[in-house]
mmCIF file of C-alpha atoms in Angstrom:
data_model
loop_
_atom_site.group_PDB
_atom_site.id
_atom_site.type_symbol
_atom_site.label_atom_id
_atom_site.label_comp_id
_atom_site.label_asym_id
_atom_site.label_seq_id
_atom_site.Cartn_x
_atom_site.Cartn_y
_atom_site.Cartn_z
ATOM 1 C CA MET A 1 0.000 0.000 0.000
ATOM 2 C CA THR A 2 1.373 3.417 -0.943
ATOM 3 C CA THR A 3 0.757 6.581 1.027
ATOM 4 C CA THR A 4 1.558 10.232 0.464
ATOM 5 C CA VAL A 5 0.298 13.209 2.447
ATOM 6 C CA PRO A 6 -0.265 15.990 -0.090
ATOM 7 C CA ALA A 7 -0.973 19.669 0.146
ATOM 8 C CA LEU A 8 -4.650 20.586 0.221
ATOM 9 C CA GLY A 9 -6.566 20.182 -2.991
ATOM 10 C CA THR A 10 -7.561 22.565 -5.736
ATOM 11 C CA ARG A 11 -9.897 25.473 -4.964
ATOM 12 C CA THR A 12 -12.830 26.754 -6.958
ATOM 13 C CA ALA A 13 -13.651 30.404 -7.540
ATOM 14 C CA GLU A 14 -16.167 30.159 -4.714
ATOM 15 C CA GLY A 15 -13.399 29.154 -2.310
ATOM 16 C CA SER A 16 -14.579 25.609 -1.637
ATOM 17 C CA ALA A 17 -11.885 22.954 -1.944
ATOM 18 C CA LEU A 18 -11.932 19.520 -3.440
ATOM 19 C CA GLN A 19 -9.190 17.872 -1.424
ATOM 20 C CA ALA A 20 -9.181 14.360 -2.899
ATOM 21 C CA VAL A 21 -10.983 11.898 -5.147
ATOM 22 C CA LEU A 22 -11.589 8.368 -3.862
ATOM 23 C CA LEU A 23 -12.493 5.745 -6.448
ATOM 24 C CA ASP A 24 -14.022 2.299 -6.199
ATOM 25 C CA MET A 25 -12.564 -0.343 -8.522
ATOM 26 C CA ASP A 26 -14.873 -3.179 -9.677
ATOM 27 C CA GLY A 27 -17.712 -1.852 -11.793
ATOM 28 C CA THR A 28 -16.489 1.733 -11.400
ATOM 29 C CA LEU A 29 -13.078 1.844 -13.085
ATOM 30 C CA VAL A 30 -12.942 -1.688 -14.491
ATOM 31 C CA ASP A 31 -15.836 -3.593 -16.030
ATOM 32 C CA THR A 32 -15.510 -6.592 -13.723
ATOM 33 C CA GLU A 33 -18.719 -6.852 -11.687
ATOM 34 C CA GLY A 34 -19.944 -9.399 -14.234
ATOM 35 C CA PHE A 35 -16.683 -11.327 -13.863
ATOM 36 C CA TRP A 36 -17.340 -11.947 -10.172
ATOM 37 C CA TRP A 37 -20.839 -13.247 -10.813
ATOM 38 C CA ASP A 38 -19.666 -15.487 -13.657
ATOM 39 C CA VAL A 39 -16.976 -16.972 -11.415
ATOM 40 C CA GLU A 40 -19.478 -17.520 -8.599
ATOM 41 C CA VAL A 41 -21.843 -19.293 -11.014
ATOM 42 C CA GLU A 42 -19.033 -21.528 -12.305
ATOM 43 C CA VAL A 43 -17.688 -22.414 -8.856
ATOM 44 C CA PHE A 44 -21.096 -23.326 -7.483
ATOM 45 C CA ALA A 45 -21.953 -25.281 -10.635
ATOM 46 C CA ALA A 46 -18.859 -27.386 -9.976
ATOM 47 C CA LEU A 47 -20.196 -27.934 -6.457
ATOM 48 C CA GLY A 48 -23.522 -29.083 -7.891
ATOM 49 C CA HIS A 49 -25.548 -25.932 -7.285
ATOM 50 C CA THR A 50 -27.280 -23.446 -9.558
ATOM 51 C CA LEU A 51 -27.308 -19.805 -8.487
ATOM 52 C CA ASP A 52 -30.532 -17.836 -8.781
ATOM 53 C CA ASP A 53 -29.925 -14.770 -10.955
ATOM 54 C CA SER A 54 -31.825 -12.617 -8.454
ATOM 55 C CA TRP A 55 -29.019 -13.228 -5.946
ATOM 56 C CA ARG A 56 -26.677 -11.181 -8.101
ATOM 57 C CA HIS A 57 -28.120 -7.967 -6.675
ATOM 58 C CA VAL A 58 -27.547 -9.279 -3.154
ATOM 59 C CA VAL A 59 -23.859 -10.084 -3.584
ATOM 60 C CA VAL A 60 -22.762 -7.206 -5.815
ATOM 61 C CA GLY A 61 -20.463 -4.589 -4.340
ATOM 62 C CA GLY A 62 -19.941 -6.151 -0.952
ATOM 63 C CA PRO A 63 -16.978 -7.823 0.739
ATOM 64 C CA MET A 64 -16.270 -11.395 -0.264
ATOM 65 C CA SER A 65 -17.006 -12.619 3.253
ATOM 66 C CA ARG A 66 -20.559 -11.338 2.913
ATOM 67 C CA SER A 67 -21.238 -12.402 -0.681
ATOM 68 C CA ALA A 68 -19.599 -15.813 -0.365
ATOM 69 C CA GLY A 69 -21.231 -16.410 3.000
ATOM 70 C CA PHE A 70 -24.632 -15.579 1.567
ATOM 71 C CA LEU A 71 -24.173 -17.981 -1.352
ATOM 72 C CA ILE A 72 -23.057 -20.819 0.915
ATOM 73 C CA GLU A 73 -26.113 -20.320 3.107
ATOM 74 C CA ALA A 74 -28.499 -19.894 0.170
ATOM 75 C CA THR A 75 -27.315 -23.044 -1.641
ATOM 76 C CA GLY A 76 -26.334 -25.224 1.302
ATOM 77 C CA ALA A 77 -23.064 -25.992 -0.488
ATOM 78 C CA ASP A 78 -20.616 -28.200 1.393
ATOM 79 C CA ILE A 79 -17.696 -25.768 1.419
ATOM 80 C CA THR A 80 -16.149 -23.453 3.994
ATOM 81 C CA LEU A 81 -15.904 -19.695 3.572
ATOM 82 C CA ALA A 82 -12.105 -19.910 3.470
ATOM 83 C CA GLU A 83 -12.173 -22.597 0.764
ATOM 84 C CA LEU A 84 -14.695 -20.684 -1.331
ATOM 85 C CA THR A 85 -12.720 -17.454 -1.016
ATOM 86 C CA VAL A 86 -9.663 -19.133 -2.526
ATOM 87 C CA LEU A 87 -11.668 -20.555 -5.429
ATOM 88 C CA LEU A 88 -13.356 -17.232 -6.184
ATOM 89 C CA ASN A 89 -10.129 -15.234 -6.092
ATOM 90 C CA GLU A 90 -8.367 -17.763 -8.319
ATOM 91 C CA GLY A 91 -11.228 -17.770 -10.806
ATOM 92 C CA PHE A 92 -11.335 -13.974 -10.910
ATOM 93 C CA GLU A 93 -7.587 -13.692 -11.384
ATOM 94 C CA ASP A 94 -7.793 -16.093 -14.299
ATOM 95 C CA ARG A 95 -10.440 -13.941 -15.949
ATOM 96 C CA ILE A 96 -8.624 -10.622 -15.556
ATOM 97 C CA GLU A 97 -5.445 -12.150 -16.954
ATOM 98 C CA ARG A 98 -7.390 -12.875 -20.146
ATOM 99 C CA ALA A 99 -9.121 -9.479 -20.360
ATOM 100 C CA LEU A 100 -9.583 -6.439 -18.179
ATOM 101 C CA PRO A 101 -11.846 -3.874 -19.854
ATOM 102 C CA LEU A 102 -11.912 -0.383 -18.398
ATOM 103 C CA MET A 103 -15.214 1.393 -17.914
ATOM 104 C CA PRO A 104 -15.913 4.138 -20.466
ATOM 105 C CA GLY A 105 -14.310 7.369 -19.298
ATOM 106 C CA ALA A 106 -12.084 5.733 -16.672
ATOM 107 C CA ALA A 107 -8.730 6.232 -18.415
ATOM 108 C CA ARG A 108 -9.561 9.836 -19.284
ATOM 109 C CA LEU A 109 -10.657 10.671 -15.716
ATOM 110 C CA LEU A 110 -7.558 9.127 -14.146
ATOM 111 C CA ALA A 111 -5.302 10.979 -16.576
ATOM 112 C CA GLU A 112 -7.055 14.295 -15.858
ATOM 113 C CA LEU A 113 -6.786 13.883 -12.083
ATOM 114 C CA ALA A 114 -3.095 13.033 -12.401
ATOM 115 C CA ALA A 115 -2.434 15.956 -14.736
ATOM 116 C CA HIS A 116 -3.909 18.363 -12.172
ATOM 117 C CA ASP A 117 -2.155 16.655 -9.243
ATOM 118 C CA VAL A 118 -5.421 15.862 -7.464
ATOM 119 C CA PRO A 119 -4.790 13.382 -4.609
ATOM 120 C CA THR A 120 -6.496 10.163 -5.679
ATOM 121 C CA ALA A 121 -7.043 6.865 -3.872
ATOM 122 C CA LEU A 122 -8.354 3.491 -4.983
ATOM 123 C CA VAL A 123 -10.733 2.095 -2.342
ATOM 124 C CA SER A 124 -11.985 -1.427 -2.985
ATOM 125 C CA ALA A 125 -13.659 -4.294 -1.137
ATOM 126 C CA SER A 126 -11.518 -6.675 -3.197
ATOM 127 C CA HIS A 127 -8.502 -8.311 -1.596
ATOM 128 C CA ARG A 128 -4.991 -6.913 -1.965
ATOM 129 C CA ARG A 129 -3.925 -9.724 -4.316
ATOM 130 C CA ILE A 130 -6.729 -8.723 -6.712
ATOM 131 C CA ILE A 131 -6.093 -4.982 -6.471
ATOM 132 C CA ASP A 132 -2.408 -5.407 -7.265
ATOM 133 C CA ARG A 133 -3.274 -7.413 -10.396
ATOM 134 C CA VAL A 134 -5.742 -4.783 -11.579
ATOM 135 C CA LEU A 135 -3.322 -1.930 -10.865
ATOM 136 C CA THR A 136 -1.023 -3.164 -13.608
ATOM 137 C CA SER A 137 -3.758 -2.179 -16.082
ATOM 138 C CA LEU A 138 -5.075 0.924 -14.321
ATOM 139 C CA GLY A 139 -1.578 2.277 -13.692
ATOM 140 C CA PRO A 140 -0.387 2.440 -10.061
ATOM 141 C CA GLN A 141 1.017 5.915 -10.737
ATOM 142 C CA HIS A 142 -2.534 7.272 -10.775
ATOM 143 C CA PHE A 143 -3.057 6.581 -7.065
ATOM 144 C CA ARG A 144 -1.304 8.012 -4.030
ATOM 145 C CA LEU A 145 -3.009 5.411 -1.863
ATOM 146 C CA THR A 146 -4.783 2.100 -2.368
ATOM 147 C CA VAL A 147 -7.022 0.427 0.223
ATOM 148 C CA ALA A 148 -8.033 -3.248 -0.012
ATOM 149 C CA GLY A 149 -10.972 -4.923 1.664
ATOM 150 C CA ASP A 150 -8.744 -7.293 3.610
ATOM 151 C CA GLU A 151 -6.670 -4.429 5.047
ATOM 152 C CA VAL A 152 -9.338 -2.736 7.162
ATOM 153 C CA PRO A 153 -11.196 -4.097 10.222
ATOM 154 C CA ARG A 154 -14.556 -3.523 8.517
ATOM 155 C CA THR A 155 -15.003 -3.061 4.798
ATOM 156 C CA LYS A 156 -17.926 -1.656 2.818
ATOM 157 C CA PRO A 157 -20.745 -0.866 3.657
ATOM 158 C CA HIS A 158 -18.967 0.377 6.783
ATOM 159 C CA PRO A 159 -17.214 3.766 6.475
ATOM 160 C CA ASP A 160 -13.802 2.433 7.532
ATOM 161 C CA PRO A 161 -12.207 2.121 4.045
ATOM 162 C CA TYR A 162 -13.051 5.703 3.103
ATOM 163 C CA LEU A 163 -12.104 7.109 6.494
ATOM 164 C CA PHE A 164 -8.803 5.209 6.238
ATOM 165 C CA ALA A 165 -8.174 6.598 2.749
ATOM 166 C CA ALA A 166 -8.929 10.180 3.781
ATOM 167 C CA ALA A 167 -6.673 9.888 6.831
ATOM 168 C CA GLY A 168 -3.895 8.393 4.721
ATOM 169 C CA LEU A 169 -4.100 11.309 2.306
ATOM 170 C CA GLY A 170 -4.326 13.830 5.131
ATOM 171 C CA VAL A 171 -7.654 15.262 3.961
ATOM 172 C CA ASP A 172 -11.134 15.936 5.331
ATOM 173 C CA PRO A 173 -13.619 13.200 4.304
ATOM 174 C CA ALA A 174 -16.250 15.900 3.773
ATOM 175 C CA ARG A 175 -13.999 17.435 1.105
ATOM 176 C CA CYS A 176 -13.573 14.144 -0.732
ATOM 177 C CA ALA A 177 -15.525 13.126 -3.807
ATOM 178 C CA VAL A 178 -16.177 9.397 -3.960
ATOM 179 C CA VAL A 179 -17.135 7.558 -7.143
ATOM 180 C CA GLU A 180 -19.005 4.273 -6.592
ATOM 181 C CA ASP A 181 -21.176 1.888 -8.614
ATOM 182 C CA THR A 182 -23.135 -0.056 -5.956
ATOM 183 C CA ALA A 183 -25.448 0.728 -3.060
ATOM 184 C CA THR A 184 -22.994 -0.965 -0.698
ATOM 185 C CA GLY A 185 -20.162 1.318 -1.742
ATOM 186 C CA VAL A 186 -22.379 4.387 -1.694
ATOM 187 C CA ALA A 187 -23.458 3.545 1.863
ATOM 188 C CA ALA A 188 -19.827 3.294 2.957
ATOM 189 C CA ALA A 189 -18.869 6.620 1.399
ATOM 190 C CA GLU A 190 -21.893 8.436 2.792
ATOM 191 C CA ALA A 191 -21.295 7.001 6.259
ATOM 192 C CA ALA A 192 -17.779 8.446 6.037
ATOM 193 C CA GLY A 193 -19.251 11.883 5.267
ATOM 194 C CA CYS A 194 -18.030 12.095 1.682
ATOM 195 C CA GLN A 195 -19.726 13.645 -1.337
ATOM 196 C CA VAL A 196 -20.756 10.751 -3.593
ATOM 197 C CA VAL A 197 -21.068 10.255 -7.331
ATOM 198 C CA ALA A 198 -22.952 7.036 -8.091
ATOM 199 C CA VAL A 199 -22.482 5.361 -11.475
ATOM 200 C CA PRO A 200 -24.779 2.313 -11.152
ATOM 201 C CA SER A 201 -23.387 -0.839 -12.771
ATOM 202 C CA VAL A 202 -25.822 -3.636 -11.848
ATOM 203 C CA ALA A 203 -28.676 -2.273 -9.722
ATOM 204 C CA PRO A 204 -30.269 1.218 -9.817
ATOM 205 C CA ILE A 205 -29.244 3.839 -7.260
ATOM 206 C CA ALA A 206 -31.518 6.789 -6.488
ATOM 207 C CA PRO A 207 -30.258 10.370 -6.059
ATOM 208 C CA ALA A 208 -30.153 11.719 -2.501
ATOM 209 C CA ALA A 209 -28.577 14.426 -0.379
ATOM 210 C CA ARG A 210 -24.795 14.519 -0.934
ATOM 211 C CA ARG A 211 -25.287 11.985 -3.744
ATOM 212 C CA THR A 212 -25.301 12.627 -7.479
ATOM 213 C CA VAL A 213 -26.230 9.844 -9.898
ATOM 214 C CA VAL A 214 -24.830 9.708 -13.442
ATOM 215 C CA THR A 215 -25.077 7.078 -16.143
ATOM 216 C CA SER A 216 -21.391 6.885 -17.061
ATOM 217 C CA LEU A 217 -17.946 8.051 -16.004
ATOM 218 C CA GLU A 218 -17.910 9.924 -19.287
ATOM 219 C CA GLU A 219 -20.104 12.489 -17.489
ATOM 220 C CA VAL A 220 -17.510 12.947 -14.741
ATOM 221 C CA ASP A 221 -14.508 15.231 -14.998
ATOM 222 C CA LEU A 222 -12.533 17.461 -12.632
ATOM 223 C CA ALA A 223 -14.823 20.450 -13.148
ATOM 224 C CA PHE A 224 -17.812 18.253 -12.303
ATOM 225 C CA LEU A 225 -16.153 16.970 -9.099
ATOM 226 C CA ARG A 226 -15.128 20.460 -8.020
ATOM 227 C CA GLY A 227 -18.701 21.571 -8.573
ATOM 228 C CA LEU A 228 -19.911 19.022 -6.018
ATOM 229 C CA MET A 229 -17.941 20.867 -3.360
ATOM 230 C CA THR A 230 -19.421 24.252 -4.260
ATOM 231 C CA GLN A 231 -22.904 22.813 -3.658
ATOM 232 C CA MET A 232 -21.945 22.408 0.009
ATOM 233 C CA VAL A 233 -21.262 26.122 0.508
#
């Protein structure tokens, strides 16, 4: 995990500062939410169980302990959580080695944030071994800090990952813009007091206070993120 404590972020004409941008990974920057479900379907098929497609909305966006635990309970599969975790991680790694598509607008947004020296962190519920694999495609140079789900006491939907990221960057969570694709991630960011941009990937997310919903990262740029801070003034 890399950490840097930067100077405070860029200021708008109104005087409100965007201090950092915190980004989810699966389904937000990389088009991998479907990969996880496909792997879960394959693993449970090998165990003799068929997953109900409606369960996809239950397991999306959460920590593996929650999603895997739910699927074990729902199917009655004869496998431990630790054993299933290994199988799911291995299956996912195999898939991203074959292809790792970025979400539309992701490369452009990361390049823009880097060009303007905006402190940026990757905050994911995925395990460190998965994040490090994905970083080779996203470019580790784009992030001053990365937080994995197995590195915090409580991961999403708890606020811990985003509070940890803000503290690591030396910024105020309330002056951070978070970009997330699932209700679980949005809940974590809002509990941390951050301003949230939701880009739904699997299930719809409704607008709310301190939450802006867009259809694609192509709608999100630095000016847009700075504008979220001015709305707080």
